[in-house]
Each structure stands twice: as structure tokens, then as C-alpha cells.
CSV table of C-alpha atoms and ligand atoms in Angstrom, one decimal:
chain,number,residue,atom,x,y,z
A,269,MET,CA,0.0,0.0,0.0
A,270,SER,CA,1.4,3.4,-1.0
A,271,VAL,CA,0.1,6.3,1.0
A,272,ILE,CA,1.4,9.9,0.7
A,273,GLY,CA,1.9,11.6,4.1
A,274,GLY,CA,2.6,15.2,5.0
A,275,PRO,CA,0.2,18.1,5.4
A,276,SER,CA,-2.2,16.7,2.7
A,277,LEU,CA,-3.3,13.9,5.1
A,278,PRO,CA,-6.8,14.7,6.4
A,279,GLN,CA,-6.3,16.2,9.9
A,280,GLU,CA,-8.8,14.0,11.7
A,281,ARG,CA,-9.2,11.4,14.4
A,282,LYS,CA,-10.9,8.5,12.7
A,283,LEU,CA,-11.1,4.9,14.0
A,284,VAL,CA,-12.2,2.2,11.7
A,285,THR,CA,-11.0,-0.8,13.8
A,286,SER,CA,-10.1,-1.2,17.5
A,287,ILE,CA,-6.5,-0.2,18.3
A,288,PRO,CA,-4.4,-2.1,17.4
A,289,GLY,CA,-6.3,-3.3,14.3
A,290,PRO,CA,-5.8,-6.7,12.6
A,291,LYS,CA,-3.0,-5.5,10.2
A,292,SER,CA,-1.2,-3.8,13.1
A,293,GLN,CA,-1.5,-7.0,15.1
A,294,GLU,CA,-0.1,-9.0,12.2
A,295,LEU,CA,3.0,-6.7,12.1
A,296,MET,CA,3.4,-7.1,15.8
A,297,ALA,CA,3.5,-10.8,15.5
A,298,ARG,CA,6.2,-10.5,12.8
A,299,LYS,CA,8.0,-8.0,15.0
A,300,ASN,CA,8.0,-10.3,18.0
A,301,ALA,CA,9.5,-13.1,15.9
A,302,ALA,CA,12.1,-10.9,14.2
A,303,VAL,CA,13.1,-8.0,16.4
A,304,ALA,CA,14.9,-8.2,19.6
A,305,SER,CA,12.6,-8.0,22.6
A,306,GLY,CA,14.6,-5.1,24.2
A,307,VAL,CA,13.3,-2.9,21.4
A,308,GLY,CA,9.9,-2.3,22.9
A,309,VAL,CA,7.1,-0.2,21.5
A,310,ALA,CA,4.8,2.3,23.2
A,311,LEU,CA,1.8,1.9,20.9
A,312,PRO,CA,1.7,-1.2,18.6
A,313,ILE,CA,0.3,0.2,15.5
A,314,ALA,CA,1.7,-0.3,12.0
A,315,VAL,CA,2.3,3.3,10.7
A,316,VAL,CA,1.9,3.8,7.0
A,317,ALA,CA,1.8,7.7,6.9
A,318,GLY,CA,2.2,10.7,9.0
A,319,GLY,CA,1.6,14.5,8.7
A,320,ASP,CA,1.3,17.4,11.1
A,321,GLY,CA,-1.1,16.2,13.8
A,322,VAL,CA,-1.9,12.7,12.6
A,323,LEU,CA,-0.5,9.2,12.1
A,324,VAL,CA,-2.3,6.8,9.8
A,325,ASP,CA,-2.0,3.0,10.4
A,326,ALA,CA,-2.2,0.0,8.0
A,327,ASP,CA,-5.8,-0.6,9.1
A,328,GLY,CA,-6.9,2.9,8.0
A,329,ASN,CA,-7.1,4.4,11.4
A,330,SER,CA,-6.1,8.1,11.8
A,331,LEU,CA,-4.7,8.9,15.2
A,332,ILE,CA,-3.9,12.2,16.8
A,333,ASP,CA,-0.1,12.3,17.4
A,334,LEU,CA,0.8,14.2,20.6
A,335,GLY,CA,4.4,12.7,20.6
A,336,SER,CA,6.0,13.6,17.3
A,337,GLY,CA,8.3,10.5,17.5
A,338,ILE,CA,9.6,11.9,20.8
A,339,ALA,CA,9.9,15.6,19.9
A,340,VAL,CA,11.5,15.0,16.5
A,341,THR,CA,9.0,16.0,13.8
A,342,GLY,CA,8.4,19.5,15.1
A,343,VAL,CA,7.9,20.8,11.5
A,344,GLY,CA,5.4,17.9,10.9
A,345,ASN,CA,6.0,14.5,9.4
A,346,SER,CA,7.1,14.6,5.8
A,347,ALA,CA,7.1,18.4,5.9
A,348,PRO,CA,7.1,19.6,2.2
A,349,ARG,CA,10.4,21.5,2.3
A,350,VAL,CA,12.1,18.5,3.9
A,351,VAL,CA,10.6,16.1,1.4
A,352,GLU,CA,11.7,18.3,-1.5
A,353,ALA,CA,15.3,18.9,-0.2
A,354,VAL,CA,15.8,15.2,0.5
A,355,GLN,CA,14.5,14.1,-2.8
A,356,GLN,CA,16.9,16.5,-4.6
A,357,GLN,CA,19.8,15.4,-2.5
A,358,VAL,CA,19.1,11.7,-2.8
A,359,ALA,CA,19.3,12.0,-6.6
A,360,GLN,CA,22.6,14.0,-6.4
A,361,PHE,CA,24.7,11.8,-4.0
A,362,THR,CA,23.8,9.9,-0.9
A,363,HIS,CA,27.1,9.6,0.9
A,364,THR,CA,30.8,10.4,0.7
A,365,CYS,CA,31.8,10.5,4.4
A,366,PHE,CA,32.5,14.1,5.2
A,367,THR,CA,35.9,13.4,6.6
A,368,VAL,CA,36.9,11.8,3.3
A,369,THR,CA,35.5,14.3,0.9
A,370,PRO,CA,33.4,17.2,2.2
A,371,TYR,CA,30.3,18.8,0.8
A,372,GLU,CA,28.4,22.1,1.3
A,373,GLY,CA,25.4,20.8,3.2
A,374,TYR,CA,27.4,19.9,6.3
A,375,VAL,CA,29.2,23.2,6.4
A,376,ALA,CA,25.9,25.1,5.9
A,377,VAL,CA,24.3,23.2,8.9
A,378,ALA,CA,27.4,24.1,11.0
A,379,GLU,CA,27.0,27.7,10.0
A,380,LYS,CA,23.3,27.7,11.0
A,381,LEU,CA,24.0,26.0,14.3
A,382,ASN,CA,26.7,28.6,15.1
A,383,GLU,CA,24.3,31.4,14.3
A,384,LEU,CA,21.2,30.0,16.0
A,385,THR,CA,22.6,28.6,19.3
A,386,PRO,CA,22.8,30.9,22.3
A,387,GLY,CA,25.6,33.5,22.5
A,388,ASP,CA,27.3,35.6,19.9
A,389,HIS,CA,30.9,34.4,20.6
A,390,GLU,CA,32.9,32.6,17.9
A,391,LYS,CA,31.7,29.0,17.5
A,392,ARG,CA,32.4,25.8,15.7
A,393,SER,CA,30.1,22.8,15.2
A,394,ALA,CA,30.6,19.1,14.5
A,395,LEU,CA,27.8,16.8,13.3
A,396,PHE,CA,26.9,13.3,14.3
A,397,ASN,CA,23.9,10.8,14.0
A,398,SER,CA,22.2,10.6,17.3
A,399,GLY,CA,21.7,12.6,20.5
A,400,ALA,CA,23.7,10.2,22.5
A,401,GLU,CA,26.6,10.4,20.0
A,402,ALA,CA,26.5,14.2,20.3
A,403,VAL,CA,26.6,14.0,24.1
A,404,GLU,CA,29.5,11.6,24.0
A,405,ASN,CA,31.4,13.9,21.7
A,406,ALA,CA,30.7,16.9,23.8
A,407,ILE,CA,32.2,15.1,26.8
A,408,LYS,CA,35.2,14.0,24.7
A,409,ILE,CA,35.9,17.5,23.6
A,410,ALA,CA,35.5,19.0,27.0
A,411,ARG,CA,37.9,16.5,28.5
A,412,HIS,CA,40.4,17.2,25.7
A,413,TYR,CA,40.2,20.9,26.2
A,414,THR,CA,40.4,21.0,30.0
A,415,LYS,CA,42.7,18.0,30.4
A,416,LYS,CA,40.5,16.8,33.2
A,417,ASN,CA,38.2,13.8,33.5
A,418,GLY,CA,35.3,14.5,35.8
A,419,VAL,CA,31.7,14.9,34.5
A,420,VAL,CA,28.8,16.1,36.6
A,421,VAL,CA,25.2,15.1,35.7
A,422,PHE,CA,22.0,15.6,37.6
A,423,ASP,CA,19.2,13.6,39.2
A,424,HIS,CA,16.5,12.7,36.7
A,425,ALA,CA,18.9,13.3,33.8
A,426,TYR,CA,18.6,11.5,30.5
A,427,HIS,CA,21.5,11.6,28.0
A,428,GLY,CA,21.1,8.4,26.0
A,429,ARG,CA,21.7,4.7,25.8
A,430,THR,CA,25.4,4.2,24.8
A,431,ASN,CA,27.7,3.2,27.5
A,432,LEU,CA,28.9,6.6,28.6
A,433,THR,CA,25.4,8.2,28.2
A,434,MET,CA,23.7,5.3,30.0
A,435,GLY,CA,26.0,6.0,33.0
A,436,MET,CA,25.0,9.7,32.7
A,437,THR,CA,21.3,8.9,32.6
A,438,ALA,CA,19.6,8.6,36.1
A,439,LYS,CA,16.9,6.1,35.7
A,440,ASN,CA,17.7,2.4,36.1
A,441,MET,CA,14.7,0.7,34.6
A,442,PRO,CA,14.5,0.4,31.6
A,443,TYR,CA,17.7,2.3,30.5
A,444,LYS,CA,20.5,0.8,32.6
A,445,ASP,CA,19.3,-2.3,34.4
A,446,GLY,CA,21.8,-5.1,33.9
A,447,PHE,CA,23.7,-3.2,31.2
A,448,GLY,CA,26.7,-2.2,33.3
A,449,PRO,CA,29.5,-1.6,34.2
A,450,PHE,CA,29.3,2.0,33.3
A,451,ALA,CA,32.0,4.5,32.4
A,452,PRO,CA,33.8,6.0,35.4
A,453,GLU,CA,34.2,9.6,36.5
A,454,VAL,CA,30.5,10.5,36.3
A,455,THR,CA,29.0,12.1,39.4
A,456,ARG,CA,25.3,12.8,39.9
A,457,VAL,CA,24.1,15.7,42.0
A,458,GLN,CA,20.8,17.2,43.1
A,459,THR,CA,18.8,19.0,40.5
A,460,SER,CA,16.1,21.7,40.9
A,461,TYR,CA,12.6,20.1,41.0
A,462,PRO,CA,10.4,22.9,42.2
A,463,TYR,CA,7.2,20.8,42.6
A,464,ARG,CA,9.0,18.3,44.9
A,465,ASP,CA,11.9,20.2,46.6
A,466,GLY,CA,10.2,23.6,47.0
A,467,LEU,CA,13.6,25.3,46.7
A,468,ALA,CA,14.3,28.6,44.9
A,469,GLY,CA,16.7,28.2,42.0
A,470,ALA,CA,19.6,29.8,43.8
A,471,ASP,CA,19.1,27.6,46.9
A,472,ALA,CA,18.9,24.4,44.8
A,473,ALA,CA,22.0,25.5,42.9
A,474,ALA,CA,23.9,26.0,46.2
A,475,VAL,CA,23.1,22.4,47.2
A,476,ALA,CA,24.3,21.1,43.9
A,477,ILE,CA,27.5,23.2,44.0
A,478,THR,CA,28.3,22.0,47.5
A,479,GLU,CA,27.9,18.4,46.3
A,480,ILE,CA,30.2,19.1,43.3
A,481,GLU,CA,32.9,20.7,45.5
A,482,LYS,CA,32.7,17.9,48.1
A,483,GLN,CA,32.5,14.9,45.8
A,484,VAL,CA,34.6,16.0,42.8
A,485,GLY,CA,36.4,19.3,43.1
A,486,ALA,CA,36.8,21.8,40.3
A,487,ALA,CA,40.4,20.8,39.8
A,488,ASN,CA,39.1,17.3,38.6
A,489,LEU,CA,36.0,18.4,36.7
A,490,ALA,CA,35.9,18.7,32.9
A,491,ALA,CA,32.2,19.4,32.4
A,492,ILE,CA,28.8,19.9,33.9
A,493,ILE,CA,26.0,18.9,31.6
A,494,ILE,CA,22.4,19.5,32.1
A,495,GLU,CA,19.1,19.5,30.1
A,496,PRO,CA,17.5,23.0,30.5
A,497,ILE,CA,14.2,21.2,30.9
A,498,GLN,CA,14.7,17.6,31.8
A,499,GLY,CA,13.0,15.4,29.2
A,500,GLU,CA,12.7,11.7,30.0
A,501,GLY,CA,13.1,12.5,33.7
A,502,GLY,CA,9.7,14.2,33.7
A,503,PHE,CA,9.8,17.5,31.9
A,504,ILE,CA,11.3,19.1,35.1
A,505,ALA,CA,11.9,22.8,34.6
A,506,PRO,CA,14.4,24.0,37.2
A,507,ALA,CA,13.4,27.0,39.3
A,508,GLU,CA,14.4,30.4,38.0
A,509,GLY,CA,18.0,31.2,38.7
A,510,PHE,CA,19.2,27.6,39.0
A,511,LEU,CA,20.8,27.3,35.5
A,512,PRO,CA,22.5,30.8,35.7
A,513,ALA,CA,24.0,29.9,39.1
A,514,ILE,CA,25.4,26.6,37.9
A,515,GLN,CA,26.8,28.3,34.8
A,516,LYS,CA,28.4,31.0,36.8
A,517,TRP,CA,30.1,28.5,39.1
A,518,ALA,CA,31.3,26.5,36.1
A,519,THR,CA,32.7,29.6,34.4
A,520,GLU,CA,34.5,30.8,37.5
A,521,ASN,CA,36.0,27.4,38.1
A,522,GLY,CA,37.3,26.5,34.6
A,523,VAL,CA,34.6,23.9,34.0
A,524,VAL,CA,32.9,23.5,30.6
A,525,PHE,CA,29.2,24.2,31.0
A,526,ILE,CA,27.2,22.0,28.5
A,527,LEU,CA,23.5,22.3,27.8
A,528,ASP,CA,21.9,19.1,26.4
A,529,GLU,CA,19.2,20.7,24.2
A,530,VAL,CA,18.6,17.4,22.3
A,531,GLN,CA,14.9,17.5,23.3
A,532,THR,CA,14.4,21.2,24.2
A,533,GLY,CA,16.1,22.6,21.1
A,534,PHE,CA,14.8,23.8,17.7
A,535,GLY,CA,11.7,25.7,18.7
A,536,ARG,CA,10.1,23.0,20.9
A,537,THR,CA,9.8,25.4,23.9
A,538,GLY,CA,8.7,28.5,21.9
A,539,GLN,CA,12.3,29.7,21.8
A,540,MET,CA,14.9,28.3,19.4
A,541,PHE,CA,16.7,27.1,22.4
A,542,ALA,CA,15.4,26.7,26.0
A,543,ALA,CA,18.6,28.4,27.3
A,544,ASN,CA,17.2,31.7,25.9
A,545,PHE,CA,14.5,32.0,28.6
A,546,GLU,CA,17.1,32.9,31.2
A,547,GLY,CA,19.7,34.2,28.8
A,548,VAL,CA,22.0,31.4,29.7
A,549,VAL,CA,25.0,31.1,27.3
A,550,PRO,CA,26.5,27.6,27.5
A,551,ASP,CA,30.1,26.8,26.5
A,552,MET,CA,28.8,23.9,24.4
A,553,VAL,CA,25.3,22.8,23.3
A,554,THR,CA,24.2,19.4,22.0
A,555,THR,CA,21.3,19.2,19.5
A,556,ALA,CA,19.4,16.4,17.7
A,557,LYS,CA,15.7,15.4,17.7
A,558,GLY,CA,14.0,18.4,16.1
A,559,ILE,CA,16.9,19.4,14.0
A,560,ALA,CA,16.2,17.5,10.7
A,561,GLY,CA,12.5,16.8,10.4
A,562,GLY,CA,12.9,13.1,11.2
A,563,LEU,CA,16.2,12.3,9.6
A,564,PRO,CA,19.0,11.2,11.9
A,565,LEU,CA,21.3,14.1,12.7
A,566,SER,CA,22.9,15.6,15.8
A,567,GLY,CA,25.3,18.4,16.5
A,568,VAL,CA,27.8,19.7,19.1
A,569,THR,CA,28.3,23.5,18.9
A,570,GLY,CA,30.6,25.3,21.2
A,571,ARG,CA,33.2,28.0,21.8
A,572,ALA,CA,35.8,28.0,19.0
A,573,GLU,CA,38.7,27.6,21.4
A,574,ILE,CA,37.1,24.5,23.0
A,575,MET,CA,35.8,22.9,19.8
A,576,ASP,CA,39.1,23.4,18.0
A,577,SER,CA,41.2,21.9,20.8
A,578,ALA,CA,40.6,18.4,19.4
A,579,HIS,CA,43.1,17.3,16.8
A,580,ALA,CA,42.1,16.5,13.2
A,581,GLY,CA,40.8,12.9,13.0
A,582,GLY,CA,39.7,13.0,16.6
A,583,LEU,CA,36.1,13.7,15.8
A,584,GLY,CA,33.8,12.2,13.1
A,585,GLY,CA,32.1,9.0,12.1
A,586,THR,CA,31.3,7.3,8.8
A,587,TYR,CA,27.8,8.6,8.5
A,588,ALA,CA,28.1,11.7,10.7
A,589,GLY,CA,26.5,14.6,9.0
A,590,ASN,CA,25.1,12.5,6.2
A,591,PRO,CA,24.1,14.6,3.1
A,592,LEU,CA,20.4,13.6,3.2
A,593,ALA,CA,20.2,14.5,6.9
A,594,CYS,CA,22.0,17.9,6.3
A,595,ALA,CA,19.6,18.7,3.4
A,596,ALA,CA,16.7,17.9,5.7
A,597,ALA,CA,18.1,20.0,8.5
A,598,LEU,CA,18.5,23.1,6.3
A,599,ALA,CA,14.9,22.7,5.0
A,600,THR,CA,13.7,22.1,8.6
A,601,ILE,CA,15.4,25.3,9.9
A,602,GLU,CA,13.9,27.2,6.9
A,603,THR,CA,10.5,25.8,7.9
A,604,TYR,CA,10.7,26.9,11.5
A,605,GLU,CA,11.4,30.4,10.3
A,606,ALA,CA,9.0,30.6,7.3
A,607,GLU,CA,6.0,29.2,9.3
A,608,ASN,CA,6.5,31.1,12.5
A,609,LEU,CA,6.7,27.8,14.4
A,610,LEU,CA,8.1,29.4,17.6
A,611,GLU,CA,4.9,31.4,18.0
A,612,LYS,CA,2.9,28.3,17.3
A,613,ALA,CA,4.8,26.4,20.0
A,614,THR,CA,4.1,29.2,22.5
A,615,LYS,CA,0.4,29.0,21.6
A,616,ILE,CA,0.3,25.2,22.0
A,617,GLY,CA,1.8,25.7,25.5
A,618,GLU,CA,-1.0,28.2,26.4
A,619,THR,CA,-3.7,25.8,25.2
A,620,ILE,CA,-2.3,22.8,27.1
A,621,THR,CA,-1.9,24.9,30.3
A,622,GLU,CA,-5.5,26.3,29.9
A,623,VAL,CA,-7.1,22.8,29.5
A,624,PHE,CA,-5.3,21.2,32.5
A,625,SER,CA,-5.5,24.3,34.8
A,626,ASN,CA,-9.2,24.1,34.4
A,627,LEU,CA,-9.3,20.4,35.2
A,628,GLN,CA,-6.9,20.8,38.2
A,629,LYS,CA,-9.5,22.9,39.9
A,630,THR,CA,-11.7,19.9,40.3
A,631,ASP,CA,-9.2,17.0,40.2
A,632,ASP,CA,-6.2,17.3,42.6
A,633,ARG,CA,-4.6,14.2,41.0
A,634,ILE,CA,-3.1,16.7,38.6
A,635,GLY,CA,-0.2,17.6,40.9
A,636,ASP,CA,1.7,19.8,38.5
A,637,ILE,CA,1.4,21.3,35.1
A,638,ARG,CA,4.8,22.4,33.7
A,639,GLY,CA,7.1,22.9,30.8
A,640,ARG,CA,7.2,25.5,28.1
A,641,GLY,CA,5.7,25.9,24.6
A,642,ALA,CA,5.1,22.6,22.9
A,643,MET,CA,7.0,20.7,25.6
A,644,MET,CA,4.4,20.4,28.4
A,645,ALA,CA,3.6,17.8,30.9
A,646,ILE,CA,1.2,17.0,33.8
A,647,GLU,CA,2.5,15.1,36.8
A,648,LEU,CA,-0.1,12.8,38.3
A,649,VAL,CA,-0.3,12.0,42.0
A,650,GLU,CA,-2.6,10.3,44.5
A,651,SER,CA,-5.5,12.5,45.6
A,652,GLY,CA,-4.6,14.6,48.6
A,653,SER,CA,-0.8,13.9,48.4
A,654,LYS,CA,2.2,14.1,46.2
A,655,THR,CA,2.6,10.3,46.0
A,656,PRO,CA,3.4,9.5,42.3
A,657,ASN,CA,0.5,7.9,40.5
A,658,ALA,CA,2.0,5.7,37.8
A,659,ALA,CA,-1.1,3.5,37.6
A,660,LEU,CA,-3.3,6.4,36.6
A,661,THR,CA,-0.6,7.6,34.1
A,662,GLY,CA,-0.5,4.2,32.4
A,663,ALA,CA,-4.3,4.0,32.4
A,664,ILE,CA,-4.6,7.4,30.7
A,665,ALA,CA,-2.1,6.5,28.0
A,666,LYS,CA,-4.0,3.2,27.3
A,667,TYR,CA,-7.4,4.9,27.2
A,668,ALA,CA,-6.1,7.6,24.9
A,669,ALA,CA,-4.6,5.1,22.5
A,670,GLU,CA,-7.8,3.1,22.4
A,671,GLN,CA,-9.6,6.4,21.5
A,672,GLY,CA,-7.1,7.3,18.8
A,673,VAL,CA,-4.7,9.6,20.6
A,674,LEU,CA,-1.0,8.9,21.0
A,675,VAL,CA,0.4,10.3,24.3
A,676,LEU,CA,3.8,9.5,25.8
A,677,THR,CA,4.6,9.0,29.4
A,678,CYS,CA,7.8,9.8,31.2
A,679,GLY,CA,9.3,10.6,34.6
A,680,THR,CA,11.6,8.9,37.1
A,681,TYR,CA,8.4,7.7,38.9
A,682,GLY,CA,6.5,6.9,35.6
A,683,ASN,CA,3.8,9.4,36.6
A,684,VAL,CA,4.1,12.1,33.9
A,685,ILE,CA,2.1,12.5,30.7
A,686,ARG,CA,4.1,14.6,28.3
A,687,PHE,CA,2.8,16.5,25.3
A,688,LEU,CA,5.1,17.0,22.3
A,689,PRO,CA,2.8,17.7,19.3
A,690,ALA,CA,4.1,18.8,16.0
A,691,LEU,CA,4.3,22.6,16.1
A,692,THR,CA,2.2,22.5,12.9
A,693,ILE,CA,-0.8,20.8,14.6
A,694,SER,CA,-4.1,22.7,14.2
A,695,ASP,CA,-5.6,24.2,17.3
A,696,GLU,CA,-8.8,22.2,16.7
A,697,LEU,CA,-7.0,18.9,16.5
A,698,LEU,CA,-4.8,19.7,19.5
A,699,ARG,CA,-7.9,20.5,21.6
A,700,GLU,CA,-9.7,17.3,20.4
A,701,GLY,CA,-6.6,15.3,21.5
A,702,LEU,CA,-6.4,17.0,24.9
A,703,GLN,CA,-10.2,16.4,25.4
A,704,VAL,CA,-9.6,12.7,25.1
A,705,VAL,CA,-6.9,12.9,27.8
A,706,VAL,CA,-9.3,14.9,30.0
A,707,ASP,CA,-11.9,12.1,29.4
A,708,ALA,CA,-9.3,9.5,30.2
A,709,ILE,CA,-8.5,11.1,33.5
A,710,ALA,CA,-12.2,11.3,34.4
A,711,ALA,CA,-12.7,7.7,33.4
A,712,ASN,CA,-9.9,6.5,35.8
E,140,PLP,C1,16.7,11.8,23.4
E,140,PLP,C2,17.7,12.4,24.2
E,140,PLP,C3,19.1,12.0,24.1
E,140,PLP,C4,19.5,10.8,23.3
E,140,PLP,O1,19.2,11.0,21.9
E,140,PLP,P1,19.3,9.7,20.9
E,140,PLP,O2,19.1,10.3,19.6
E,140,PLP,O3,18.1,8.9,21.3
E,140,PLP,O4,20.6,9.1,21.1
E,140,PLP,C5,20.0,12.7,24.8
E,140,PLP,N1,19.7,13.8,25.5
E,140,PLP,C6,18.4,14.2,25.7
E,140,PLP,C7,18.1,15.4,26.5
E,140,PLP,C8,17.4,13.5,25.0
E,140,PLP,O5,16.1,13.9,25.1
């Protein structure tokens, strides 16, 4: 079956079978027989097309997509500019390996990253394939530059699934359990989690800095890396002042301050980068997910003197900065600008906040509503307490899926529903999807 996706797909929720339908179940049976069990799936439908706010499955169901493949298709699935750019590139050449024979697309993406990331200092970029690979390389470069080993990460952090980034990630199940040993020299300190710690940003930062000084010491510390809003950990936005205080300490102590904007970057939060909300200027920033409209690409961008400290041949990878992915990234960045997607992200955040603030007045199991722009979440708790309510969270995701709405969960305690729609979703479809989540909460 050949189905054209993109914005021409009808923007509707339409169920013609139960979820998953027979063809989806057939694919799941093949998947279970052929694909390693460790590769789990959140919603077992066989996707045949996607566009803006919807995913269409092999049974002909059209589901509202509030996850965007985990914050990747911010410009919408098969966004027209991305499709055109990739089609043109795929007919020209598919691969050379940039470190063998270079091409313009890679350089143009690096120029764009240098221009768009926070700060107006001189920058350099390097491209890779995945978020984890970008994080690994940022740490590599910071160590090379500082000639120190230590890395500080935070509670609830998520940085990926490779060996180093697994060790940097906080949550054991499912990311780390049984997969050790992990890379050494990684120290975890307290983050700022306003809903649960009640601390002002400066006070939470003081706790973290004391831990850093006592457990590592600046003389041994290469880098501090943090997500400006923690993603998998539960969309935890630190209290105001936390990030600037950590950055200030890092700068004063010769420690490279890295923002992992793999999930928050590229317009997701209503700013091109989440660092912009508090005017934080990191020494390095990692990007991926929303960067290339769904093609695999990631980047590390940083101060020229730090980035250039690594010798030629020290950075790279066979596929890193693949020409198709670079063409897609340039078209994606053009789309964010041409379609005012930052404004749309802000509006999406307002709508989500409005819907759940209303519900919170009558249902105190909605403990917290947080995030920014099109990266919003609700944290669910037991009535009358702050005890995490993972059972309710799972029930909501299940109910929503059965009603044709894909929502993702997250959080260290598994009690957070996160909303990451395409920035191009219509207000009508977004509200319809949110109403299903509201119904799901009422039904549970
Ligand atoms: C998803 C994510 C990663 C890992 O990216 P992959 O492309 O899955 O390797 C790293 N950091 C953050 C903040 C993420 O959200």
C-alpha cells in the first residue's frame, strides 16, 4: 500500500477498527518473531503515513499524534520543504563520508548551528547521527580541552543509551538495568525540581554546587552537563536562577558548561533554544531530535577555542553529517522560520496549560502542570498527596490510545504525561486530542 503523508493527510481522528487493528497485530507478530525484545514499543500500530497532527496506520485508522516521535517532527512529518530537499539530495549523492570528501550541506548546517545557538561568541560545530553520540562527543571535547576527567550530571537526567550516556542517565529501569558496568568519573548531584523540593533556584544550585565541590572538586572536573528542561526524567523545569547559578560557578572554576538541548532545542519550547528563557549562554550545546524533520542528525556546537582543541581525525564518524540529513536540517530550519513555528509552540503551551489548569481545579490528582511551549507535561499524584500515581498515568495512555490519541509518558516515577505535538498541529485537532486525555482522567 502506498500512502502519501505530510500536510495533505486529512487532519482528523478516525477509527475504523479497534486499536491495534488486525493489520497492526499482524505486524506485531512479525516484530516479535524478528526484532529483539529489548526494542519495545509504546503503541503497537503499523504506521503507513504521518503528517502534522496525525499518524495513519495500516488498518486505515487516523490517530492524533501528541508525541512527534519523541519531539522529532516539530515541523510535521514529511514536511514539504524537507521532502523536496531530501528528494533532490538523494538523486545527487547519498554519501561520501564528510571526513573523506566534504560537501556544502554539512558546512551550511554548522553555520546555521553557530548562528542559532545561544551567544554571539565565535563558535564551531561538529555533526553526528544521534543525541547520545552528540553528548559523548561533547564530553570527549570538554575533556580534551580541560585535560580533566570528571563529569557532573543531575538527578532525573537523560542523556542516551550508549555506555557513557547510560551512565550519565539517572533512571535504572529500563535504561540501565543489567547493562553495566558504566563509564567511570561520572558524578550525579541534586537538580532543581520545584514541585518536589520547594527550593528557589539559587538555593537548589547551592546544594548542587556543595555536592560538586565535596564529591569531585573543580580541579578534577571537565564538564557539567544539564538539560535546560529535563525530558525523559519528567519535563522538570528548574526553578528560575538555577541554571544561571550553575553556569556562573562553572565559568568561575574552569569547568565547561554544556547544555543538552537534544529534546528542548529547535523551537520546541517556543524559543529556538530553551537556554534563551534565562539568557544562559553555554560553552557547548548538544542538539538532535527536532533538527532535521525526522532524519538522523545531531550536533555539538561550542566556543571555537574549546571545539578546536581536538586534533584532526579525533572527531567524526562514517555517517556523521550525512548529506540527506543535512539537506533535511536546512529545510527544517527554513520551515521553523517561514512558518513562525516558535509562535505556534508558545500558543500550544498556552492551550495545554489552559485545559489542564481548568481540570486541576476539580481534580487534585493533577499535581503539577509544567514545561514550556510545545513541551508540556502533567505530573499525576494520588489524591490529597504528592505520591506519584504511575497506575493512573498508564491508564490514561492506554485509554487515549484506544480512543485514537497517542500520548507519551515519562518521569523517574513513571507518573508524567508529556505533550510533544508537531508545532504545525491545528488548534482544533490539539484540543480534540487533549479532550480525550481529559476524558481518560475522568474515566480513571
Ligand atoms: C533523546 C535524548 C538524548 C539521546 O538522543 P538519541 O538520539 O536517542 O541518542 C540525549 N539527551 C536528551 C536530552 C534527549 O532527550
